[in-house]
């Protein structure tokens, strides 16, 4: 889903996968990154610790790219 949405909105996508144990480690917690699974756009966390429907994610990307109102 993410690579396709990246192409659709012309934004770079980086997918990071690690074993569950790595995400639960103290070293990961010390990085200050969101709980997995997570999706970030720029420095903003769009969703963390849960799955998200593609339509909901697409709407979040559109709002984020539109900028502040």
mmCIF file of N, CA and C in Angstrom:
data_model
loop_
_atom_site.group_PDB
_atom_site.id
_atom_site.type_symbol
_atom_site.label_atom_id
_atom_site.label_comp_id
_atom_site.label_asym_id
_atom_site.label_seq_id
_atom_site.Cartn_x
_atom_site.Cartn_y
_atom_site.Cartn_z
ATOM 1 N N UNK A 1 0.819 -1.190 0.000
ATOM 2 C CA UNK A 1 0.000 0.000 0.000
ATOM 3 C C UNK A 1 0.866 1.259 0.000
ATOM 4 N N UNK A 2 1.880 1.328 0.865
ATOM 5 C CA UNK A 2 2.672 2.559 0.981
ATOM 6 C C UNK A 2 3.455 2.908 -0.275
ATOM 7 N N UNK A 3 4.147 1.955 -0.905
ATOM 8 C CA UNK A 3 4.864 2.330 -2.133
ATOM 9 C C UNK A 3 3.924 2.895 -3.202
ATOM 10 N N UNK A 4 2.739 2.318 -3.321
ATOM 11 C CA UNK A 4 1.781 2.802 -4.319
ATOM 12 C C UNK A 4 1.295 4.210 -3.972
ATOM 13 N N UNK A 5 1.009 4.464 -2.696
ATOM 14 C CA UNK A 5 0.586 5.809 -2.299
ATOM 15 C C UNK A 5 1.723 6.812 -2.471
ATOM 16 N N UNK A 6 2.953 6.371 -2.255
ATOM 17 C CA UNK A 6 4.100 7.239 -2.488
ATOM 18 C C UNK A 6 4.170 7.687 -3.935
ATOM 19 N N UNK A 7 3.937 6.750 -4.845
ATOM 20 C CA UNK A 7 3.929 7.100 -6.271
ATOM 21 C C UNK A 7 2.755 8.020 -6.601
ATOM 22 N N UNK A 8 1.603 7.716 -6.043
ATOM 23 C CA UNK A 8 0.402 8.509 -6.329
ATOM 24 C C UNK A 8 0.577 9.966 -5.914
ATOM 25 N N UNK A 9 1.210 10.199 -4.752
ATOM 26 C CA UNK A 9 1.369 11.555 -4.233
ATOM 27 C C UNK A 9 2.767 12.117 -4.474
ATOM 28 N N UNK A 10 3.596 11.377 -5.193
ATOM 29 C CA UNK A 10 4.966 11.795 -5.506
ATOM 30 C C UNK A 10 5.744 12.161 -4.237
ATOM 31 N N UNK A 11 5.708 11.239 -3.274
ATOM 32 C CA UNK A 11 6.468 11.413 -2.035
ATOM 33 C C UNK A 11 7.350 10.184 -1.832
ATOM 34 N N UNK A 12 8.550 10.376 -1.292
ATOM 35 C CA UNK A 12 9.426 9.232 -1.058
ATOM 36 C C UNK A 12 8.883 8.365 0.074
ATOM 37 N N UNK A 13 9.033 7.056 -0.078
ATOM 38 C CA UNK A 13 8.564 6.106 0.931
ATOM 39 C C UNK A 13 9.737 5.240 1.355
ATOM 40 N N UNK A 14 9.925 5.137 2.646
ATOM 41 C CA UNK A 14 10.939 4.244 3.201
ATOM 42 C C UNK A 14 10.224 3.283 4.137
ATOM 43 N N UNK A 15 10.314 1.994 3.828
ATOM 44 C CA UNK A 15 9.691 0.973 4.658
ATOM 45 C C UNK A 15 10.784 0.326 5.490
ATOM 46 N N UNK A 16 10.606 0.335 6.797
ATOM 47 C CA UNK A 16 11.575 -0.257 7.715
ATOM 48 C C UNK A 16 10.892 -1.422 8.409
ATOM 49 N N UNK A 17 11.480 -2.590 8.286
ATOM 50 C CA UNK A 17 10.938 -3.760 8.972
ATOM 51 C C UNK A 17 12.022 -4.369 9.836
ATOM 52 N N UNK A 18 11.621 -4.758 11.010
ATOM 53 C CA UNK A 18 12.527 -5.397 11.960
ATOM 54 C C UNK A 18 11.741 -6.469 12.694
ATOM 55 N N UNK A 19 12.440 -7.396 13.326
ATOM 56 C CA UNK A 19 11.728 -8.369 14.152
ATOM 57 C C UNK A 19 11.011 -7.656 15.299
ATOM 58 N N UNK A 20 9.912 -8.212 15.732
ATOM 59 C CA UNK A 20 9.125 -7.629 16.822
ATOM 60 C C UNK A 20 9.979 -7.331 18.045
ATOM 61 N N UNK A 21 10.917 -8.215 18.345
ATOM 62 C CA UNK A 21 11.774 -8.032 19.517
ATOM 63 C C UNK A 21 12.582 -6.735 19.422
ATOM 64 N N UNK A 22 12.992 -6.370 18.219
ATOM 65 C CA UNK A 22 13.773 -5.139 18.038
ATOM 66 C C UNK A 22 12.928 -3.912 18.381
ATOM 67 N N UNK A 23 11.642 -3.931 17.996
ATOM 68 C CA UNK A 23 10.760 -2.800 18.291
ATOM 69 C C UNK A 23 10.413 -2.710 19.775
ATOM 70 N N UNK A 24 10.556 -3.825 20.484
ATOM 71 C CA UNK A 24 10.228 -3.852 21.909
ATOM 72 C C UNK A 24 11.453 -3.628 22.789
ATOM 73 N N UNK A 25 12.608 -3.413 22.176
ATOM 74 C CA UNK A 25 13.848 -3.274 22.943
ATOM 75 C C UNK A 25 13.999 -1.870 23.529
ATOM 76 N N UNK A 26 14.824 -1.774 24.551
ATOM 77 C CA UNK A 26 15.130 -0.476 25.159
ATOM 78 C C UNK A 26 15.872 0.422 24.168
ATOM 79 N N UNK A 27 16.728 -0.183 23.333
ATOM 80 C CA UNK A 27 17.478 0.601 22.345
ATOM 81 C C UNK A 27 16.512 1.310 21.393
ATOM 82 N N UNK A 28 15.452 0.619 20.969
ATOM 83 C CA UNK A 28 14.462 1.243 20.087
ATOM 84 C C UNK A 28 13.711 2.345 20.831
ATOM 85 N N UNK A 29 13.329 2.082 22.066
ATOM 86 C CA UNK A 29 12.610 3.081 22.868
ATOM 87 C C UNK A 29 13.454 4.338 23.047
ATOM 88 N N UNK A 30 14.764 4.174 23.193
ATOM 89 C CA UNK A 30 15.658 5.319 23.374
ATOM 90 C C UNK A 30 15.748 6.202 22.131
ATOM 91 N N UNK A 31 15.376 5.668 20.963
ATOM 92 C CA UNK A 31 15.422 6.452 19.726
ATOM 93 C C UNK A 31 14.305 7.495 19.673
ATOM 94 N N UNK A 32 13.264 7.301 20.468
ATOM 95 C CA UNK A 32 12.147 8.246 20.465
ATOM 96 C C UNK A 32 11.232 8.103 19.264
ATOM 97 N N UNK A 33 11.311 6.972 18.592
ATOM 98 C CA UNK A 33 10.454 6.734 17.431
ATOM 99 C C UNK A 33 9.104 6.188 17.882
ATOM 100 N N UNK A 34 8.075 6.275 17.024
ATOM 101 C CA UNK A 34 6.746 5.796 17.410
ATOM 102 C C UNK A 34 6.689 4.277 17.520
ATOM 103 N N UNK A 35 5.664 3.818 18.257
ATOM 104 C CA UNK A 35 5.434 2.374 18.368
ATOM 105 C C UNK A 35 5.086 1.817 16.994
ATOM 106 N N UNK A 36 5.585 0.635 16.707
ATOM 107 C CA UNK A 36 5.279 -0.018 15.442
ATOM 108 C C UNK A 36 3.941 -0.746 15.564
ATOM 109 N N UNK A 37 3.181 -0.897 14.504
ATOM 110 C CA UNK A 37 3.418 -0.283 13.202
ATOM 111 C C UNK A 37 3.118 1.217 13.252
ATOM 112 N N UNK A 38 3.859 1.959 12.468
ATOM 113 C CA UNK A 38 3.670 3.407 12.447
ATOM 114 C C UNK A 38 3.897 3.944 11.039
ATOM 115 N N UNK A 39 3.251 5.052 10.755
ATOM 116 C CA UNK A 39 3.449 5.746 9.485
ATOM 117 C C UNK A 39 3.721 7.203 9.814
ATOM 118 N N UNK A 40 4.847 7.700 9.293
ATOM 119 C CA UNK A 40 5.228 9.097 9.497
ATOM 120 C C UNK A 40 5.290 9.781 8.142
ATOM 121 N N UNK A 41 4.933 11.045 8.113
ATOM 122 C CA UNK A 41 5.067 11.859 6.911
ATOM 123 C C UNK A 41 5.840 13.090 7.327
ATOM 124 N N UNK A 42 7.069 13.196 6.831
ATOM 125 C CA UNK A 42 7.964 14.225 7.343
ATOM 126 C C UNK A 42 8.256 13.881 8.792
ATOM 127 N N UNK A 43 8.139 14.814 9.680
ATOM 128 C CA UNK A 43 8.348 14.539 11.093
ATOM 129 C C UNK A 43 7.066 14.246 11.846
ATOM 130 N N UNK A 44 5.938 14.215 11.143
ATOM 131 C CA UNK A 44 4.647 14.021 11.799
ATOM 132 C C UNK A 44 4.243 12.553 11.791
ATOM 133 N N UNK A 45 3.814 12.062 12.945
ATOM 134 C CA UNK A 45 3.317 10.694 13.058
ATOM 135 C C UNK A 45 1.849 10.704 12.652
ATOM 136 N N UNK A 46 1.523 9.976 11.579
ATOM 137 C CA UNK A 46 0.134 9.899 11.135
ATOM 138 C C UNK A 46 -0.627 8.833 11.902
ATOM 139 N N UNK A 47 0.013 7.717 12.170
ATOM 140 C CA UNK A 47 -0.617 6.621 12.911
ATOM 141 C C UNK A 47 0.484 5.800 13.567
ATOM 142 N N UNK A 48 0.197 5.286 14.765
ATOM 143 C CA UNK A 48 1.173 4.428 15.433
ATOM 144 C C UNK A 48 0.460 3.387 16.277
ATOM 145 N N UNK A 49 1.054 2.213 16.339
ATOM 146 C CA UNK A 49 0.556 1.153 17.198
ATOM 147 C C UNK A 49 -0.719 0.479 16.742
ATOM 148 N N UNK A 50 -1.140 0.740 15.501
ATOM 149 C CA UNK A 50 -2.350 0.094 14.990
ATOM 150 C C UNK A 50 -2.328 0.110 13.470
ATOM 151 N N UNK A 51 -3.190 -0.681 12.882
ATOM 152 C CA UNK A 51 -3.349 -0.668 11.439
ATOM 153 C C UNK A 51 -4.275 0.481 11.055
ATOM 154 N N UNK A 52 -4.259 0.822 9.760
ATOM 155 C CA UNK A 52 -5.101 1.913 9.265
ATOM 156 C C UNK A 52 -5.644 1.519 7.896
ATOM 157 N N UNK A 53 -6.876 1.902 7.625
ATOM 158 C CA UNK A 53 -7.475 1.639 6.323
ATOM 159 C C UNK A 53 -6.805 2.525 5.277
ATOM 160 N N UNK A 54 -6.676 2.005 4.076
ATOM 161 C CA UNK A 54 -6.011 2.754 3.013
ATOM 162 C C UNK A 54 -6.698 4.088 2.733
ATOM 163 N N UNK A 55 -8.026 4.110 2.731
ATOM 164 C CA UNK A 55 -8.751 5.347 2.454
ATOM 165 C C UNK A 55 -8.476 6.391 3.540
ATOM 166 N N UNK A 56 -8.400 5.951 4.786
ATOM 167 C CA UNK A 56 -8.117 6.874 5.890
ATOM 168 C C UNK A 56 -6.701 7.437 5.773
ATOM 169 N N UNK A 57 -5.743 6.573 5.426
ATOM 170 C CA UNK A 57 -4.365 7.022 5.258
ATOM 171 C C UNK A 57 -4.259 8.010 4.099
ATOM 172 N N UNK A 58 -4.936 7.717 3.004
ATOM 173 C CA UNK A 58 -4.897 8.620 1.851
ATOM 174 C C UNK A 58 -5.457 9.995 2.222
ATOM 175 N N UNK A 59 -6.529 10.026 2.992
ATOM 176 C CA UNK A 59 -7.100 11.306 3.423
ATOM 177 C C UNK A 59 -6.116 12.061 4.317
ATOM 178 N N UNK A 60 -5.413 11.352 5.193
ATOM 179 C CA UNK A 60 -4.423 11.993 6.066
ATOM 180 C C UNK A 60 -3.275 12.575 5.246
ATOM 181 N N UNK A 61 -2.832 11.842 4.226
ATOM 182 C CA UNK A 61 -1.749 12.331 3.368
ATOM 183 C C UNK A 61 -2.197 13.593 2.640
ATOM 184 N N UNK A 62 -3.406 13.566 2.097
ATOM 185 C CA UNK A 62 -3.932 14.747 1.387
ATOM 186 C C UNK A 62 -3.964 15.971 2.314
ATOM 187 N N UNK A 63 -4.467 15.783 3.535
ATOM 188 C CA UNK A 63 -4.534 16.905 4.486
ATOM 189 C C UNK A 63 -3.138 17.416 4.820
ATOM 190 N N UNK A 64 -2.203 16.484 5.018
ATOM 191 C CA UNK A 64 -0.843 16.865 5.383
ATOM 192 C C UNK A 64 -0.182 17.640 4.250
ATOM 193 N N UNK A 65 -0.364 17.197 3.019
ATOM 194 C CA UNK A 65 0.257 17.863 1.874
ATOM 195 C C UNK A 65 -0.393 19.217 1.584
ATOM 196 N N UNK A 66 -1.661 19.375 1.958
ATOM 197 C CA UNK A 66 -2.352 20.648 1.729
ATOM 198 C C UNK A 66 -1.824 21.731 2.662
ATOM 199 N N UNK A 67 -1.247 21.326 3.787
ATOM 200 C CA UNK A 67 -0.696 22.293 4.730
ATOM 201 C C UNK A 67 -1.763 22.870 5.639
ATOM 202 N N UNK A 68 -1.338 23.781 6.504
ATOM 203 C CA UNK A 68 -2.292 24.388 7.443
ATOM 204 C C UNK A 68 -3.304 25.266 6.726
ATOM 205 N N UNK A 69 -4.491 25.312 7.302
ATOM 206 C CA UNK A 69 -5.562 26.127 6.689
ATOM 207 C C UNK A 69 -5.482 27.544 7.161
#
